[in-house]
mmCIF file of C-alpha atoms and ligand atoms in Angstrom:
data_model
loop_
_atom_site.group_PDB
_atom_site.id
_atom_site.type_symbol
_atom_site.label_atom_id
_atom_site.label_comp_id
_atom_site.label_asym_id
_atom_site.label_seq_id
_atom_site.Cartn_x
_atom_site.Cartn_y
_atom_site.Cartn_z
ATOM 1 C CA MET A 1 138.254 33.587 47.959
ATOM 2 C CA LYS A 2 141.068 35.190 50.019
ATOM 3 C CA ILE A 3 142.841 32.871 52.408
ATOM 4 C CA ALA A 4 144.977 33.896 55.384
ATOM 5 C CA LEU A 5 147.553 31.343 56.505
ATOM 6 C CA ALA A 6 149.590 30.981 59.663
ATOM 7 C CA SER A 7 151.620 28.342 61.437
ATOM 8 C CA ASP A 8 154.029 27.855 64.267
ATOM 9 C CA HIS A 9 157.406 26.162 63.779
ATOM 10 C CA ALA A 10 155.778 22.711 63.877
ATOM 11 C CA GLY A 11 153.445 23.616 61.038
ATOM 12 C CA TYR A 12 155.881 25.621 58.969
ATOM 13 C CA GLU A 13 156.891 22.923 56.466
ATOM 14 C CA LEU A 14 153.334 21.752 55.838
ATOM 15 C CA LYS A 15 152.168 25.345 55.442
ATOM 16 C CA LYS A 16 154.677 25.795 52.619
ATOM 17 C CA GLU A 17 153.141 22.788 50.812
ATOM 18 C CA ILE A 18 149.656 24.200 51.264
ATOM 19 C CA ILE A 19 150.763 27.560 49.863
ATOM 20 C CA ILE A 20 152.214 25.818 46.784
ATOM 21 C CA TYR A 21 148.839 24.102 46.304
ATOM 22 C CA LEU A 22 146.839 27.337 46.724
ATOM 23 C CA GLN A 23 149.090 29.116 44.255
ATOM 24 C CA SER A 24 148.755 26.284 41.734
ATOM 25 C CA GLU A 25 144.977 26.724 41.992
ATOM 26 C CA GLY A 26 145.261 30.493 41.532
ATOM 27 C CA LEU A 27 143.775 31.149 44.980
ATOM 28 C CA GLU A 28 144.663 34.457 46.605
ATOM 29 C CA ASN A 29 146.498 33.884 49.858
ATOM 30 C CA LYS A 30 148.816 35.539 52.360
ATOM 31 C CA ASP A 31 151.117 33.994 54.933
ATOM 32 C CA PHE A 32 150.988 35.782 58.306
ATOM 33 C CA GLY A 33 153.948 33.831 59.687
ATOM 34 C CA CYS A 34 155.869 32.277 61.166
ATOM 35 C CA TYR A 35 158.596 32.318 58.531
ATOM 36 C CA SER A 36 161.115 29.755 59.792
ATOM 37 C CA LYS A 37 161.382 26.625 61.934
ATOM 38 C CA GLU A 38 162.558 28.623 64.936
ATOM 39 C CA SER A 39 160.360 27.906 67.951
ATOM 40 C CA VAL A 40 157.431 30.305 68.381
ATOM 41 C CA ASP A 41 154.055 30.323 70.179
ATOM 42 C CA TYR A 42 151.087 29.214 68.068
ATOM 43 C CA ALA A 43 148.632 31.664 69.687
ATOM 44 C CA ASP A 44 150.567 34.660 68.329
ATOM 45 C CA PHE A 45 150.208 33.457 64.756
ATOM 46 C CA ALA A 46 146.653 32.184 65.076
ATOM 47 C CA GLU A 47 145.746 35.703 66.168
ATOM 48 C CA LYS A 48 147.482 37.382 63.219
ATOM 49 C CA ALA A 49 145.637 35.318 60.604
ATOM 50 C CA VAL A 50 142.289 35.086 62.352
ATOM 51 C CA ARG A 51 142.051 38.860 62.834
ATOM 52 C CA GLN A 52 142.139 39.144 59.046
ATOM 53 C CA VAL A 53 139.002 37.005 58.827
ATOM 54 C CA VAL A 54 137.257 38.766 61.715
ATOM 55 C CA SER A 55 137.907 42.131 60.027
ATOM 56 C CA GLY A 56 136.559 40.852 56.702
ATOM 57 C CA LYS A 57 139.843 41.431 54.862
ATOM 58 C CA PHE A 58 140.172 37.686 54.247
ATOM 59 C CA ASP A 59 137.429 35.104 53.791
ATOM 60 C CA ARG A 60 138.972 32.136 55.553
ATOM 61 C CA ALA A 61 142.048 31.051 57.480
ATOM 62 C CA ILE A 62 144.206 27.940 57.409
ATOM 63 C CA LEU A 63 146.277 27.410 60.559
ATOM 64 C CA ILE A 64 148.864 24.709 61.137
ATOM 65 C CA CYS A 65 150.709 23.732 64.306
ATOM 66 C CA GLY A 66 152.054 20.368 65.465
ATOM 67 C CA THR A 67 148.673 18.765 66.082
ATOM 68 C CA GLY A 68 146.284 21.511 64.970
ATOM 69 C CA ILE A 69 144.881 21.539 68.501
ATOM 70 C CA GLY A 70 146.562 24.668 69.819
ATOM 71 C CA MET A 71 145.666 26.615 66.700
ATOM 72 C CA SER A 72 142.008 25.600 66.994
ATOM 73 C CA LEU A 73 141.907 26.531 70.674
ATOM 74 C CA ALA A 74 143.338 29.976 69.957
ATOM 75 C CA ALA A 75 141.261 30.671 66.841
ATOM 76 C CA ASN A 76 137.982 29.749 68.514
ATOM 77 C CA LYS A 77 138.525 32.493 71.092
ATOM 78 C CA PHE A 78 137.586 34.998 68.382
ATOM 79 C CA ARG A 79 133.972 35.892 67.879
ATOM 80 C CA GLY A 80 132.612 34.637 64.569
ATOM 81 C CA ILE A 81 135.435 32.194 64.006
ATOM 82 C CA ARG A 82 134.427 28.587 63.496
ATOM 83 C CA ALA A 83 137.777 26.834 63.577
ATOM 84 C CA THR A 84 137.696 23.131 62.869
ATOM 85 C CA LEU A 85 140.548 20.711 63.379
ATOM 86 C CA CYS A 86 140.441 18.279 60.462
ATOM 87 C CA CYS A 87 142.480 15.088 60.341
ATOM 88 C CA ASP A 88 140.907 13.573 57.235
ATOM 89 C CA ALA A 89 138.768 14.431 54.229
ATOM 90 C CA TYR A 90 135.523 13.366 55.917
ATOM 91 C CA MET A 91 136.082 15.815 58.765
ATOM 92 C CA ALA A 92 136.894 18.521 56.224
ATOM 93 C CA GLU A 93 133.686 17.823 54.292
ATOM 94 C CA MET A 94 131.506 17.788 57.401
ATOM 95 C CA SER A 95 133.196 20.866 58.848
ATOM 96 C CA ARG A 96 131.905 22.778 55.835
ATOM 97 C CA LYS A 97 128.526 21.094 55.311
ATOM 98 C CA HIS A 98 127.446 21.126 58.947
ATOM 99 C CA ASN A 99 129.651 23.642 60.765
ATOM 100 C CA ASN A 100 130.266 26.280 58.087
ATOM 101 C CA SER A 101 133.939 26.245 59.038
ATOM 102 C CA ASN A 102 135.767 29.454 58.219
ATOM 103 C CA CYS A 103 139.071 28.354 59.711
ATOM 104 C CA LEU A 104 140.758 25.037 59.001
ATOM 105 C CA THR A 105 143.370 23.789 61.438
ATOM 106 C CA MET A 106 145.680 20.864 60.784
ATOM 107 C CA GLY A 107 148.624 19.118 62.385
ATOM 108 C CA GLY A 108 151.969 19.340 60.661
ATOM 109 C CA ARG A 109 153.178 16.433 62.800
ATOM 110 C CA ILE A 110 150.049 14.404 62.018
ATOM 111 C CA LEU A 111 149.413 14.664 58.297
ATOM 112 C CA PRO A 112 151.532 13.849 55.271
ATOM 113 C CA ALA A 113 151.506 16.723 52.777
ATOM 114 C CA ASP A 114 149.400 14.918 50.152
ATOM 115 C CA GLU A 115 146.626 14.156 52.677
ATOM 116 C CA ALA A 116 146.720 17.704 53.994
ATOM 117 C CA VAL A 117 146.420 19.138 50.492
ATOM 118 C CA TYR A 118 143.422 16.857 49.845
ATOM 119 C CA ILE A 119 141.821 18.071 53.090
ATOM 120 C CA VAL A 120 142.314 21.671 51.955
ATOM 121 C CA GLU A 121 140.840 20.894 48.530
ATOM 122 C CA ILE A 122 137.699 19.349 50.078
ATOM 123 C CA TRP A 123 137.379 22.141 52.648
ATOM 124 C CA LEU A 124 137.608 24.844 49.980
ATOM 125 C CA ASN A 125 135.151 23.199 47.624
ATOM 126 C CA THR A 126 132.372 22.053 49.943
ATOM 127 C CA GLU A 127 129.369 24.287 50.599
ATOM 128 C CA PHE A 128 127.561 24.814 53.906
ATOM 129 C CA GLU A 129 124.156 23.092 53.902
ATOM 130 C CA GLY A 130 122.401 25.666 56.116
ATOM 131 C CA GLU A 131 118.900 24.872 57.429
ATOM 132 C CA ARG A 132 119.032 22.853 60.679
ATOM 133 C CA HIS A 133 122.777 23.378 60.826
ATOM 134 C CA GLN A 134 122.361 27.158 60.703
ATOM 135 C CA LYS A 135 119.965 26.939 63.641
ATOM 136 C CA ARG A 136 122.655 25.116 65.615
ATOM 137 C CA LEU A 137 125.319 27.641 64.690
ATOM 138 C CA ASP A 138 122.954 30.441 65.730
ATOM 139 C CA LYS A 139 122.978 28.918 69.205
ATOM 140 C CA ILE A 140 126.770 29.153 69.269
ATOM 141 C CA SER A 141 126.510 32.797 68.158
ATOM 142 C CA LYS A 142 124.182 33.463 71.107
ATOM 143 C CA ILE A 143 126.753 31.984 73.476
ATOM 144 C CA GLU A 144 129.384 34.236 71.893
ATOM 145 C CA GLU A 145 127.131 37.281 72.347
ATOM 146 C CA MET A 146 126.843 36.494 76.047
ATOM 147 C CA ASN A 147 130.503 35.756 76.647
ATOM 148 C CA PHE A 148 132.620 37.654 74.131
ATOM 149 C CA LYS A 149 133.206 41.355 73.666
ATOM 150 C CA PRO A 150 133.031 42.523 70.044
ATOM 151 C CA VAL A 151 136.453 42.397 68.368
ATOM 152 C CA LYS A 152 137.865 45.734 67.194
HETATM 153 C C1 RB5 B 1 154.742 22.782 69.555
HETATM 154 O O1 RB5 B 1 155.681 21.921 70.101
HETATM 155 C C2 RB5 B 1 153.338 22.203 69.693
HETATM 156 O O2 RB5 B 1 152.970 22.144 71.021
HETATM 157 C C3 RB5 B 1 152.345 22.998 68.878
HETATM 158 O O3 RB5 B 1 152.757 23.033 67.553
HETATM 159 C C4 RB5 B 1 150.925 22.472 68.839
HETATM 160 O O4 RB5 B 1 150.901 21.135 68.452
HETATM 161 C C5 RB5 B 1 150.085 22.732 70.010
HETATM 162 O O5 RB5 B 1 148.894 22.403 70.027
#
């Protein structure tokens, strides 16, 4: 599985911890910025990583800002992206089982690194259950078809 990462300044330190974890697990990943704690705008970096998933070059994205909220708002503006803000392991598990999350967002000012790494571990290793949940996601896809232009 190929994972695209991005953060703003408020998520930068936690992102580095997540990258160390992914590397220790031998998971292919790429950091699409930012690359320092200098203040930046989260939407710019959400876009860089999420476009990699939309284009099929990467399988999933992990986005980190101060709360995870801004990153989820920005990521969910892209067709086909199911970005889920997860604050604990239960949310991470359900975001995969029920929502088929392909983009995890977290808050660097919310989560200690060990909890965030555990969230990532659960999110990466939990399968989507399909069935009635797929039917519900199909309804979201229909809304996207009505409201979103295809992404180039
Ligand atoms: C940056 O101060 C902060 O607003 C941002 O990281 C994020 O939490 C927004 O949702």
